[in-house]
Amino acid sequence: MSDAVLVIGGGIAGIQASLDLADMGKHVYLVEKSPSIGGRMAQLDKTFPTNDCSICILAPKMADCYDHSNTTILTYSEVKEITGSAGDFTVTVLKKARYVDAKKCTGCGECTEKCPAKAPDLFNMGLGTRKAAYLYFLQAVPRVALIDQEYCIRMTKGLTKDGKPRCGVCKDVCQAGAIDFDQQDEEITLNVGAIIIATGFDPYDPTSLTEYGYRRYKNVVTAMEYERLICASGPTGGHLKRLSADDRDPKTIAFIQCVGSRDLHHNKYCASVCCMHSTKEAILANEHDPEIHSYIFYIDIRASGKGFQDYVARAKKEYNVTYIRSRVAEIAQDAGENPVIWYEDTNSRQVKSMTVDLVVLATCMVPRTDAVGLAAITHTALDEYKFFQTSPLAPVDTTIPGIFACGYCQGPMDIPESVAQASAAAARAAEIVS
Amino acid sequence: MQALTPYKDAIDIVKEAGGEAFEQCYQCGLCSGTCPWNLVTSFIVRRLIHQAQLGLVDFEDDDLWLCATCGACVARCPRGVEIIDIMRAMRNVVAEVGAAKVPDSLRITAKNIASAGNPQGEAREIRGNWAEESKVKTFTEGTELLYFSCCVPAYDPKVRRIAQATAGILNKAGVDFGILGAKESCCGESIRKAGNESIFQSLANSNIQAFTESGVSKVLVSSPHCYHTFKNEYPALGGNFEVVHTAQYLLELIRDQKLKLTKELNKKVAYQDPCYLGRHNGIYDEPREVLRSIPGLELIELPDSREESICCGGGGGRIWIETKKGERFSDLRLEQAIEAGAEILAVACPYCMLNFDDSVLTMDKGEIIEIRDISELVWGAI
């Protein structure tokens, strides 16, 4: 029997579940695949309907979670195997080599500054580049750098004719002596009594909706890309710009709802947060530049949460946001790389076109691709959309006793709901390990 | 707003055609925004669907006859509403229940098909006349392949060249094939979409009987419309034949080296995806492969191609209804092809050929661009 709990996924749900359990005196192992905890919420600029700075309200929780005496945070790590049953699970975790000694690294950023190799910046949704020696993002927790072995010159290029490594700048400049090219992946075995799955979502790739021209047209971006574009810590420093070479500031923005959602060719379900995040994004645009006029193309506005309807009303009244009832049929592009939207305005019953500066696709959110693998490892059932299966009167219980699921990995929900579920999952797990 | 009369029985017919998905239409307007009619005039598809949902169809509305059944809206509809089936059912209520008046040209065509077995109203006996020059035999028991030319090339001298080129190629490749001539009837695909279900049933039964009696197992067709109905609709009526379109068959002959394309065609060619070959049946690559096999030919893509292709305007019975100048999709498409620098617009459907030939003529573009069926281009390269 073990009185520890394993939490898989270090987004807001995993962090909250860990904090609750740690505060109850239970030991928590939080396993996170990426180099930092924080998850999707860390990538958002603001949260609805309060327009709180997302990372500002998240960062203290990240720090609390990391610093808590009852937590062990395993970032850049993946769960490989789980055996046993409720009360006594044995878990194998693969802790991938960062090539940086976490105990020595101070997160000063010197290695990043001097590193000559560039890689796509995945935290910024691939917009812009970062270095091969990098900190996952500015407020990363733990604040420990790592080296991307796919892009590191030393690790990809082999030795010179004289048998010397081709690069090692990071090692040379690191005053803490933290760089360790000999570091190896590590396998860690944990014994826990309960498991909480909180693996979250991936944005749905809208490339297959060819009619919207994503990837074909530079000024058609996804909502997650937009979040990074408008965020002060994003690739443009928060200066909202078009992605075409003209670099122009957009003055008209169209937000297209239900992209790949409520659509039997893609995902049948409603992703539940897009009406609100598009409203928020349109408000933010206008806060950045009062000349910006946004248009939200929707089928029906689902503003069913505390303060949501007021938020929509305020967007219309105070932030120059126009809502147009229509599912957009097609996006074309004019000679100036401006997206041209074709739609039926269902109120006036006319097919119209509108030329805008920027289009933001509110893409569906789907369970992380590795949910399937994790379900196989844990023997838990997934539903038809690959969300972890739960039941109405046991909304955080998976199909396996002792294993719980919270947040977007088990169904569409927003941040407060994910947090509530995380606390519920923590309470359910605590029942087992007490 | 006028009061609309609900016809209960009529509405039931329409609702049944729409099935469950029809109930789920959430009125998003994607269909209207997708419909090519809105490139030239206003056609709010969503409105018709909504009226049908409410049981308040205005059967006198001319809009009922606009849909060319190109399938662009159906391909995108997020709720899987079979919009074409609903259009067909609404037209059926007019054509066979008599809820309103059928457009004159369509009424005459339906009469021709019902009495003569072809839309032109020509004698059955002369259906095979096109084949005399090409020395095509009559299909008999044991012949490998039935070539079903479609009524348009069979009777219309303007597009007879499609059938003749195809027969020429088959002869050259040494294919054992024949035609059924007077025993063939119109495939019925388009008249069914125009709402004449009973005429379709009788045409299909007549063809199935003729094919079966003659021992047909494999049919080669020039028209994607024949292809569609033979392949997807005849099986439900007991007609199970292997169906191939010329685009597929020509590619097979080329790949098997039964055809050697040696004569160069140093021209830029754009290809028009016929709706019933492309969107309705997913055949996009074979015709392009065939064109690429012609030496010297430079294949160019039109701005809206493959799944996004714009209809010529000839489906759903529209081929028999006059479309006003300024509202013809084929005119728009022809302009696109010219702008793209095409010297030839290749087609793979007799309806496309009729409409585009007409556009070339009325827009006076004959010196800039020509319309050729892929079979003609292959025939010219041998």
PDB file of C-alpha atoms in Angstrom, chain A residues 206 212 214 218-230 240-241 250 252-259 274 277-282 285 292 294-297 328 331 339 341 356-363:
ATOM      1  CA  PRO A 206      -7.627  22.873 -39.338  1.00  0.00           C
ATOM      2  CA  TYR A 212     -10.498  27.935 -44.824  1.00  0.00           C
ATOM      3  CA  TYR A 214      -5.079  27.578 -43.138  1.00  0.00           C
ATOM      4  CA  LYS A 218      -0.557  33.664 -44.039  1.00  0.00           C
ATOM      5  CA  ASN A 219      -3.223  35.843 -42.465  1.00  0.00           C
ATOM      6  CA  VAL A 220      -5.401  32.940 -41.389  1.00  0.00           C
ATOM      7  CA  VAL A 221      -4.272  31.816 -37.922  1.00  0.00           C
ATOM      8  CA  THR A 222      -5.644  29.576 -35.208  1.00  0.00           C
ATOM      9  CA  ALA A 223      -6.899  30.890 -31.880  1.00  0.00           C
ATOM     10  CA  MET A 224      -3.910  29.392 -30.048  1.00  0.00           C
ATOM     11  CA  GLU A 225      -1.567  31.155 -32.465  1.00  0.00           C
ATOM     12  CA  TYR A 226      -3.491  34.368 -31.890  1.00  0.00           C
ATOM     13  CA  GLU A 227      -3.106  33.970 -28.108  1.00  0.00           C
ATOM     14  CA  ARG A 228       0.653  33.923 -28.589  1.00  0.00           C
ATOM     15  CA  LEU A 229       0.575  36.794 -31.091  1.00  0.00           C
ATOM     16  CA  ILE A 230      -1.276  39.093 -28.711  1.00  0.00           C
ATOM     17  CA  LEU A 240      -0.599  42.254 -32.842  1.00  0.00           C
ATOM     18  CA  LYS A 241       0.574  41.912 -36.438  1.00  0.00           C
ATOM     19  CA  PRO A 250      -4.772  44.446 -38.534  1.00  0.00           C
ATOM     20  CA  THR A 252     -10.464  44.247 -39.052  1.00  0.00           C
ATOM     21  CA  ILE A 253     -10.379  40.751 -37.619  1.00  0.00           C
ATOM     22  CA  ALA A 254     -12.791  37.917 -38.292  1.00  0.00           C
ATOM     23  CA  PHE A 255     -13.178  35.141 -35.752  1.00  0.00           C
ATOM     24  CA  ILE A 256     -14.615  31.958 -37.246  1.00  0.00           C
ATOM     25  CA  GLN A 257     -16.398  29.741 -34.745  1.00  0.00           C
ATOM     26  CA  CYS A 258     -16.851  25.962 -34.704  1.00  0.00           C
ATOM     27  CA  VAL A 259     -13.862  25.176 -36.920  1.00  0.00           C
ATOM     28  CA  CYS A 274     -14.612  28.951 -28.181  1.00  0.00           C
ATOM     29  CA  HIS A 277     -12.368  32.790 -25.957  1.00  0.00           C
ATOM     30  CA  SER A 278     -13.161  34.412 -29.300  1.00  0.00           C
ATOM     31  CA  THR A 279     -15.128  37.094 -27.482  1.00  0.00           C
ATOM     32  CA  LYS A 280     -12.157  37.609 -25.201  1.00  0.00           C
ATOM     33  CA  GLU A 281      -9.722  37.699 -28.125  1.00  0.00           C
ATOM     34  CA  ALA A 282     -11.873  40.273 -29.912  1.00  0.00           C
ATOM     35  CA  ALA A 285      -7.714  43.241 -29.959  1.00  0.00           C
ATOM     36  CA  ILE A 292      -9.838  47.433 -34.474  1.00  0.00           C
ATOM     37  CA  SER A 294     -13.849  42.450 -34.921  1.00  0.00           C
ATOM     38  CA  TYR A 295     -16.486  40.210 -36.431  1.00  0.00           C
ATOM     39  CA  ILE A 296     -17.409  36.928 -34.798  1.00  0.00           C
ATOM     40  CA  PHE A 297     -19.065  34.452 -37.154  1.00  0.00           C
ATOM     41  CA  VAL A 328     -18.465  30.679 -42.896  1.00  0.00           C
ATOM     42  CA  ILE A 331     -12.121  31.917 -47.201  1.00  0.00           C
ATOM     43  CA  PRO A 339      -8.558  37.065 -46.391  1.00  0.00           C
ATOM     44  CA  ILE A 341     -14.740  35.594 -46.200  1.00  0.00           C
ATOM     45  CA  VAL A 356     -10.620  41.492 -43.480  1.00  0.00           C
ATOM     46  CA  ASP A 357      -7.030  41.912 -42.370  1.00  0.00           C
ATOM     47  CA  LEU A 358      -6.787  38.815 -40.225  1.00  0.00           C
ATOM     48  CA  VAL A 359      -8.807  35.646 -39.673  1.00  0.00           C
ATOM     49  CA  VAL A 360      -8.696  33.700 -36.421  1.00  0.00           C
ATOM     50  CA  LEU A 361     -10.014  30.153 -36.552  1.00  0.00           C
ATOM     51  CA  ALA A 362     -11.611  28.979 -33.315  1.00  0.00           C
ATOM     52  CA  THR A 363     -10.510  25.409 -33.820  1.00  0.00           C
TER      53      THR A 363
END
